mmCIF file of C-alpha atoms in Angstrom:
data_model
loop_
_atom_site.group_PDB
_atom_site.id
_atom_site.type_symbol
_atom_site.label_atom_id
_atom_site.label_comp_id
_atom_site.label_asym_id
_atom_site.label_seq_id
_atom_site.Cartn_x
_atom_site.Cartn_y
_atom_site.Cartn_z
ATOM 1 C CA ASN A 1 -150.145 102.052 -54.691
ATOM 2 C CA THR A 2 -148.557 101.657 -51.036
ATOM 3 C CA HIS A 3 -146.095 99.225 -50.504
ATOM 4 C CA SER A 4 -145.383 97.457 -46.988
ATOM 5 C CA HIS A 5 -141.725 96.941 -46.397
ATOM 6 C CA SER A 6 -140.567 94.608 -43.428
ATOM 7 C CA HIS A 7 -137.951 96.666 -41.700
ATOM 8 C CA PRO A 8 -134.862 94.712 -40.372
ATOM 9 C CA PHE A 9 -135.114 96.167 -36.902
ATOM 10 C CA SER A 10 -138.861 96.717 -36.643
ATOM 11 C CA PHE A 11 -139.262 97.337 -32.932
ATOM 12 C CA PHE A 12 -137.623 100.509 -33.808
ATOM 13 C CA LEU A 13 -140.994 101.554 -35.316
ATOM 14 C CA MET A 14 -142.679 101.196 -32.450
ATOM 15 C CA PRO A 15 -142.993 104.509 -29.857
ATOM 16 C CA THR A 16 -139.505 104.736 -28.576
ATOM 17 C CA THR A 17 -138.490 104.114 -24.795
ATOM 18 C CA TYR A 18 -136.522 106.979 -23.425
ATOM 19 C CA TYR A 19 -134.607 107.487 -20.353
ATOM 20 C CA LEU A 20 -135.044 111.197 -18.869
ATOM 21 C CA LYS A 21 -133.209 112.692 -16.133
ATOM 22 C CA ALA A 22 -134.512 115.939 -14.350
ATOM 23 C CA THR A 23 -132.134 117.812 -12.268
ATOM 24 C CA ALA A 24 -133.200 120.869 -10.333
ATOM 25 C CA TYR A 25 -131.757 123.783 -10.301
ATOM 26 C CA GLU A 26 -132.392 124.153 -6.665
ATOM 27 C CA ALA A 27 -133.309 122.019 -3.592
ATOM 28 C CA VAL A 28 -136.770 120.767 -4.196
ATOM 29 C CA HIS A 29 -138.151 119.914 -0.715
ATOM 30 C CA ASP A 30 -141.168 118.091 -2.547
ATOM 31 C CA ALA A 31 -139.612 115.179 -4.851
ATOM 32 C CA SER A 32 -143.236 114.638 -6.048
ATOM 33 C CA ALA A 33 -142.759 118.072 -7.763
ATOM 34 C CA LEU A 34 -140.141 116.475 -9.685
ATOM 35 C CA LEU A 35 -141.794 113.671 -10.191
ATOM 36 C CA ARG A 36 -144.633 115.230 -11.846
ATOM 37 C CA LEU A 37 -142.963 116.601 -14.468
ATOM 38 C CA PHE A 38 -143.495 113.106 -16.041
ATOM 39 C CA ASP A 39 -147.115 112.856 -15.673
ATOM 40 C CA GLY A 40 -148.998 112.142 -19.042
ATOM 41 C CA THR A 41 -146.060 109.692 -20.656
ATOM 42 C CA ARG A 42 -146.446 106.185 -20.330
ATOM 43 C CA CYS A 43 -143.985 105.342 -17.981
ATOM 44 C CA VAL A 44 -142.549 101.933 -17.471
ATOM 45 C CA GLY A 45 -141.322 103.631 -13.989
ATOM 46 C CA ARG A 46 -139.973 106.692 -12.034
ATOM 47 C CA TRP A 47 -138.375 107.306 -9.348
ATOM 48 C CA TYR A 48 -136.210 109.890 -6.853
ATOM 49 C CA ALA A 49 -132.807 110.319 -5.459
ATOM 50 C CA ASN A 50 -130.952 113.232 -4.229
ATOM 51 C CA GLY A 51 -132.930 116.039 -5.748
ATOM 52 C CA VAL A 52 -132.959 114.147 -9.347
ATOM 53 C CA ALA A 53 -136.118 112.310 -10.584
ATOM 54 C CA PHE A 54 -135.409 109.484 -13.149
ATOM 55 C CA CYS A 55 -138.032 108.061 -15.250
ATOM 56 C CA LEU A 56 -138.271 105.617 -18.387
ATOM 57 C CA CYS A 57 -141.532 106.062 -20.438
ATOM 58 C CA GLU A 58 -142.719 106.198 -24.029
ATOM 59 C CA VAL A 59 -143.141 109.241 -25.908
ATOM 60 C CA GLU A 60 -144.495 109.097 -29.140
ATOM 61 C CA SER A 61 -142.989 111.429 -31.052
ATOM 62 C CA HIS A 62 -139.836 114.056 -30.417
ATOM 63 C CA GLN A 63 -142.514 117.305 -30.696
ATOM 64 C CA ALA A 64 -144.090 115.709 -27.609
ATOM 65 C CA LEU A 65 -140.414 115.270 -26.064
ATOM 66 C CA GLN A 66 -140.131 119.011 -26.549
ATOM 67 C CA ALA A 67 -143.245 119.887 -25.131
ATOM 68 C CA LEU A 68 -142.204 117.847 -22.100
ATOM 69 C CA CYS A 69 -138.669 119.128 -21.413
ATOM 70 C CA HIS A 70 -140.104 122.670 -22.060
ATOM 71 C CA ALA A 71 -142.893 122.247 -19.743
ATOM 72 C CA ALA A 72 -140.105 121.343 -17.178
ATOM 73 C CA ALA A 73 -137.367 124.428 -18.143
ATOM 74 C CA ASP A 74 -138.728 126.280 -15.110
ATOM 75 C CA VAL A 75 -138.011 123.657 -12.534
ATOM 76 C CA ALA A 76 -135.322 121.247 -13.777
ATOM 77 C CA SER A 77 -132.956 120.737 -16.380
ATOM 78 C CA VAL A 78 -134.010 117.404 -18.168
ATOM 79 C CA VAL A 79 -131.751 114.999 -20.220
ATOM 80 C CA ALA A 80 -133.451 112.264 -22.772
ATOM 81 C CA THR A 81 -131.827 109.812 -23.953
ATOM 82 C CA PRO A 82 -133.574 106.985 -26.243
ATOM 83 C CA VAL A 83 -132.855 104.069 -25.457
ATOM 84 C CA ILE A 84 -133.698 99.985 -25.941
ATOM 85 C CA ASP A 85 -134.299 96.896 -23.899
ATOM 86 C CA ASP A 86 -132.276 92.741 -23.448
ATOM 87 C CA ALA A 87 -134.443 91.928 -25.910
ATOM 88 C CA GLN A 88 -133.580 94.453 -28.602
ATOM 89 C CA LEU A 89 -129.880 94.580 -27.415
ATOM 90 C CA ARG A 90 -129.925 90.902 -28.320
ATOM 91 C CA GLU A 91 -131.474 91.575 -31.849
ATOM 92 C CA ILE A 92 -128.988 93.896 -32.583
ATOM 93 C CA VAL A 93 -125.654 91.839 -31.380
ATOM 94 C CA GLY A 94 -126.924 89.391 -33.161
ATOM 95 C CA GLU A 95 -128.115 86.756 -30.103
ATOM 96 C CA ARG A 96 -131.408 86.027 -31.695
ATOM 97 C CA SER A 97 -132.033 82.661 -30.107
ATOM 98 C CA GLY A 98 -134.740 83.142 -27.914
ATOM 99 C CA GLN A 99 -133.363 83.717 -23.805
ATOM 100 C CA GLU A 100 -136.076 83.014 -21.420
ATOM 101 C CA LYS A 101 -136.714 86.216 -19.860
ATOM 102 C CA ARG A 102 -134.842 86.819 -16.273
ATOM 103 C CA ASP A 103 -137.045 87.264 -14.087
ATOM 104 C CA GLU A 104 -139.886 84.399 -14.837
ATOM 105 C CA ASP A 105 -138.089 81.026 -12.880
ATOM 106 C CA ASP A 106 -136.386 83.617 -10.179
ATOM 107 C CA GLU A 107 -137.799 82.644 -6.830
ATOM 108 C CA GLU A 108 -139.392 85.150 -4.427
ATOM 109 C CA ARG A 109 -137.972 85.818 -0.934
ATOM 110 C CA ASP A 110 -140.279 86.749 1.520
ATOM 111 C CA ASP A 111 -138.327 89.581 2.726
ATOM 112 C CA GLU A 112 -138.531 91.301 -0.902
ATOM 113 C CA ASP A 113 -140.463 94.249 0.396
ATOM 114 C CA LYS A 114 -137.500 95.108 2.822
ATOM 115 C CA ASP A 115 -134.744 95.660 0.073
ATOM 116 C CA ASP A 116 -133.850 98.691 -1.281
ATOM 117 C CA LEU A 117 -134.204 100.281 -4.344
ATOM 118 C CA TYR A 118 -131.019 101.391 -6.520
ATOM 119 C CA VAL A 119 -130.647 103.577 -9.896
ATOM 120 C CA ILE A 120 -127.455 102.626 -11.690
ATOM 121 C CA GLU A 121 -125.775 105.023 -14.360
ATOM 122 C CA TYR A 122 -123.104 102.627 -16.370
ATOM 123 C CA VAL A 123 -120.894 103.741 -19.005
ATOM 124 C CA PHE A 124 -118.259 100.818 -20.556
ATOM 125 C CA GLN A 125 -114.889 102.185 -21.028
ATOM 126 C CA ASP A 126 -113.097 102.827 -23.787
ATOM 127 C CA GLY A 127 -111.570 100.176 -26.080
ATOM 128 C CA VAL A 128 -114.167 97.264 -24.678
ATOM 129 C CA ARG A 129 -118.307 98.716 -26.294
ATOM 130 C CA VAL A 130 -118.549 95.952 -28.398
ATOM 131 C CA GLU A 131 -117.238 93.332 -26.419
ATOM 132 C CA GLY A 132 -119.533 94.735 -23.140
ATOM 133 C CA TYR A 133 -122.696 94.875 -25.316
ATOM 134 C CA GLU A 134 -121.623 91.106 -26.463
ATOM 135 C CA THR A 135 -121.587 90.142 -23.089
ATOM 136 C CA LEU A 136 -124.440 91.124 -22.042
ATOM 137 C CA ALA A 137 -125.960 89.979 -24.747
ATOM 138 C CA LYS A 138 -124.716 86.081 -24.638
ATOM 139 C CA MET A 139 -125.332 86.083 -20.790
ATOM 140 C CA THR A 140 -127.817 83.792 -20.302
ATOM 141 C CA ALA A 141 -130.404 83.961 -16.834
ATOM 142 C CA GLU A 142 -128.370 81.466 -14.981
ATOM 143 C CA GLU A 143 -124.681 82.957 -15.789
ATOM 144 C CA GLU A 144 -126.661 86.505 -14.533
ATOM 145 C CA ARG A 145 -128.289 84.984 -11.243
ATOM 146 C CA GLU A 146 -124.693 83.325 -10.534
ATOM 147 C CA GLU A 147 -123.219 86.948 -11.332
ATOM 148 C CA CYS A 148 -126.065 88.944 -9.314
ATOM 149 C CA GLY A 149 -125.767 86.681 -6.577
ATOM 150 C CA PRO A 150 -129.227 85.193 -4.489
ATOM 151 C CA ASP A 151 -130.322 88.507 -3.065
ATOM 152 C CA LEU A 152 -130.115 91.200 -5.974
ATOM 153 C CA ARG A 153 -132.749 91.596 -8.248
ATOM 154 C CA ILE A 154 -132.332 93.424 -11.416
ATOM 155 C CA LEU A 155 -136.021 94.932 -11.916
ATOM 156 C CA GLN A 156 -134.816 97.073 -15.420
ATOM 157 C CA ARG A 157 -132.266 97.393 -17.640
ATOM 158 C CA TRP A 158 -131.637 99.985 -20.659
ATOM 159 C CA HIS A 159 -129.196 100.457 -23.008
ATOM 160 C CA ASP A 160 -128.265 104.059 -25.280
ATOM 161 C CA LEU A 161 -125.333 101.631 -27.840
ATOM 162 C CA GLY A 162 -124.747 105.064 -29.531
ATOM 163 C CA THR A 163 -122.836 106.153 -26.307
ATOM 164 C CA GLY A 164 -121.818 103.007 -24.706
ATOM 165 C CA THR A 165 -124.357 104.151 -21.423
ATOM 166 C CA GLY A 166 -127.215 102.802 -20.088
ATOM 167 C CA VAL A 167 -129.406 102.631 -16.697
ATOM 168 C CA ILE A 168 -129.965 99.682 -14.357
ATOM 169 C CA VAL A 169 -132.646 99.730 -11.958
ATOM 170 C CA CYS A 170 -132.106 96.629 -9.290
ATOM 171 C CA THR A 171 -133.003 96.087 -5.615
ATOM 172 C CA CYS A 172 -131.031 94.275 -2.808
ATOM 173 C CA PRO A 173 -131.593 93.933 0.992
ATOM 174 C CA PHE A 174 -127.306 95.507 1.519
ATOM 175 C CA ALA A 175 -125.683 97.984 -0.547
ATOM 176 C CA LEU A 176 -122.460 95.384 -0.764
ATOM 177 C CA ASP A 177 -124.345 93.679 -2.982
ATOM 178 C CA VAL A 178 -124.488 96.419 -5.487
ATOM 179 C CA GLN A 179 -121.125 96.999 -4.865
ATOM 180 C CA ARG A 180 -120.034 92.926 -4.963
ATOM 181 C CA TRP A 181 -121.537 93.125 -8.614
ATOM 182 C CA ALA A 182 -119.845 96.654 -9.677
ATOM 183 C CA PHE A 183 -116.568 95.306 -8.740
ATOM 184 C CA ARG A 184 -117.497 92.525 -11.662
ATOM 185 C CA TRP A 185 -117.462 94.788 -13.928
ATOM 186 C CA THR A 186 -114.367 97.474 -12.892
ATOM 187 C CA GLY A 187 -112.330 96.261 -15.842
ATOM 188 C CA MET A 188 -115.251 96.872 -18.329
ATOM 189 C CA CYS A 189 -117.166 99.919 -17.665
ATOM 190 C CA ASP A 190 -117.440 102.631 -14.743
ATOM 191 C CA TRP A 191 -121.042 102.567 -12.805
ATOM 192 C CA THR A 192 -122.973 105.559 -10.793
ATOM 193 C CA ILE A 193 -124.560 104.392 -8.104
ATOM 194 C CA HIS A 194 -127.793 106.237 -7.033
ATOM 195 C CA PRO A 195 -130.069 105.101 -3.855
ATOM 196 C CA ALA A 196 -133.261 105.888 -4.638
ATOM 197 C CA VAL A 197 -137.337 105.468 -3.616
ATOM 198 C CA GLU A 198 -140.146 104.274 -6.226
ATOM 199 C CA GLU A 199 -142.504 107.354 -6.620
ATOM 200 C CA LYS A 200 -145.367 105.755 -4.437
ATOM 201 C CA MET A 201 -142.375 105.372 -1.771
ATOM 202 C CA GLU A 202 -141.595 108.819 -2.003
ATOM 203 C CA ARG A 203 -145.052 109.883 -1.841
ATOM 204 C CA GLU A 204 -145.828 107.651 1.630
ATOM 205 C CA GLY A 205 -142.534 108.846 3.179
ATOM 206 C CA LYS A 206 -144.273 112.295 3.312
ATOM 207 C CA ARG A 207 -147.438 111.210 5.378
#
């Protein structure tokens, strides 16, 4: 007889989301060649910046993940990190109060299509990792809007609790908006900010 047991963190039983970062061994003039390395995965999104391709995707098994990395071995070095989203972070930290989604009541600006896109890699500083994740988990949508300002919009945010790192994808009209936001976290984490383009924008730019 088989028995079903409810796992305390049932989301871990779903396909794992990975943050994939492919760095070309040498200059790649065709960015789409790097982005195509992620074909065949269930992509949440993929972006390109300065010879590096970023991808957030679901992979069914470690075998499939290793096959993907092996196929890319001649072109690029691929680092794969399992990550969780904000909702899963709140589940782990204990904030199960069901906060509203960040983008549900955000007002859209008429000129949003002119915003620039950024891929941000963050790492919490020593000694403040737990405090940092608790701060993120407890932050309400209203508090986040006040912190980000009126023009910066978070599209994706994923976390690796084991290393205190993560990735954020956001848009805003001016680089100053990102720098102002990063400054508010200076005492807690370090950011690497990559000016990036979406896959479709990169391909359109080649035409």
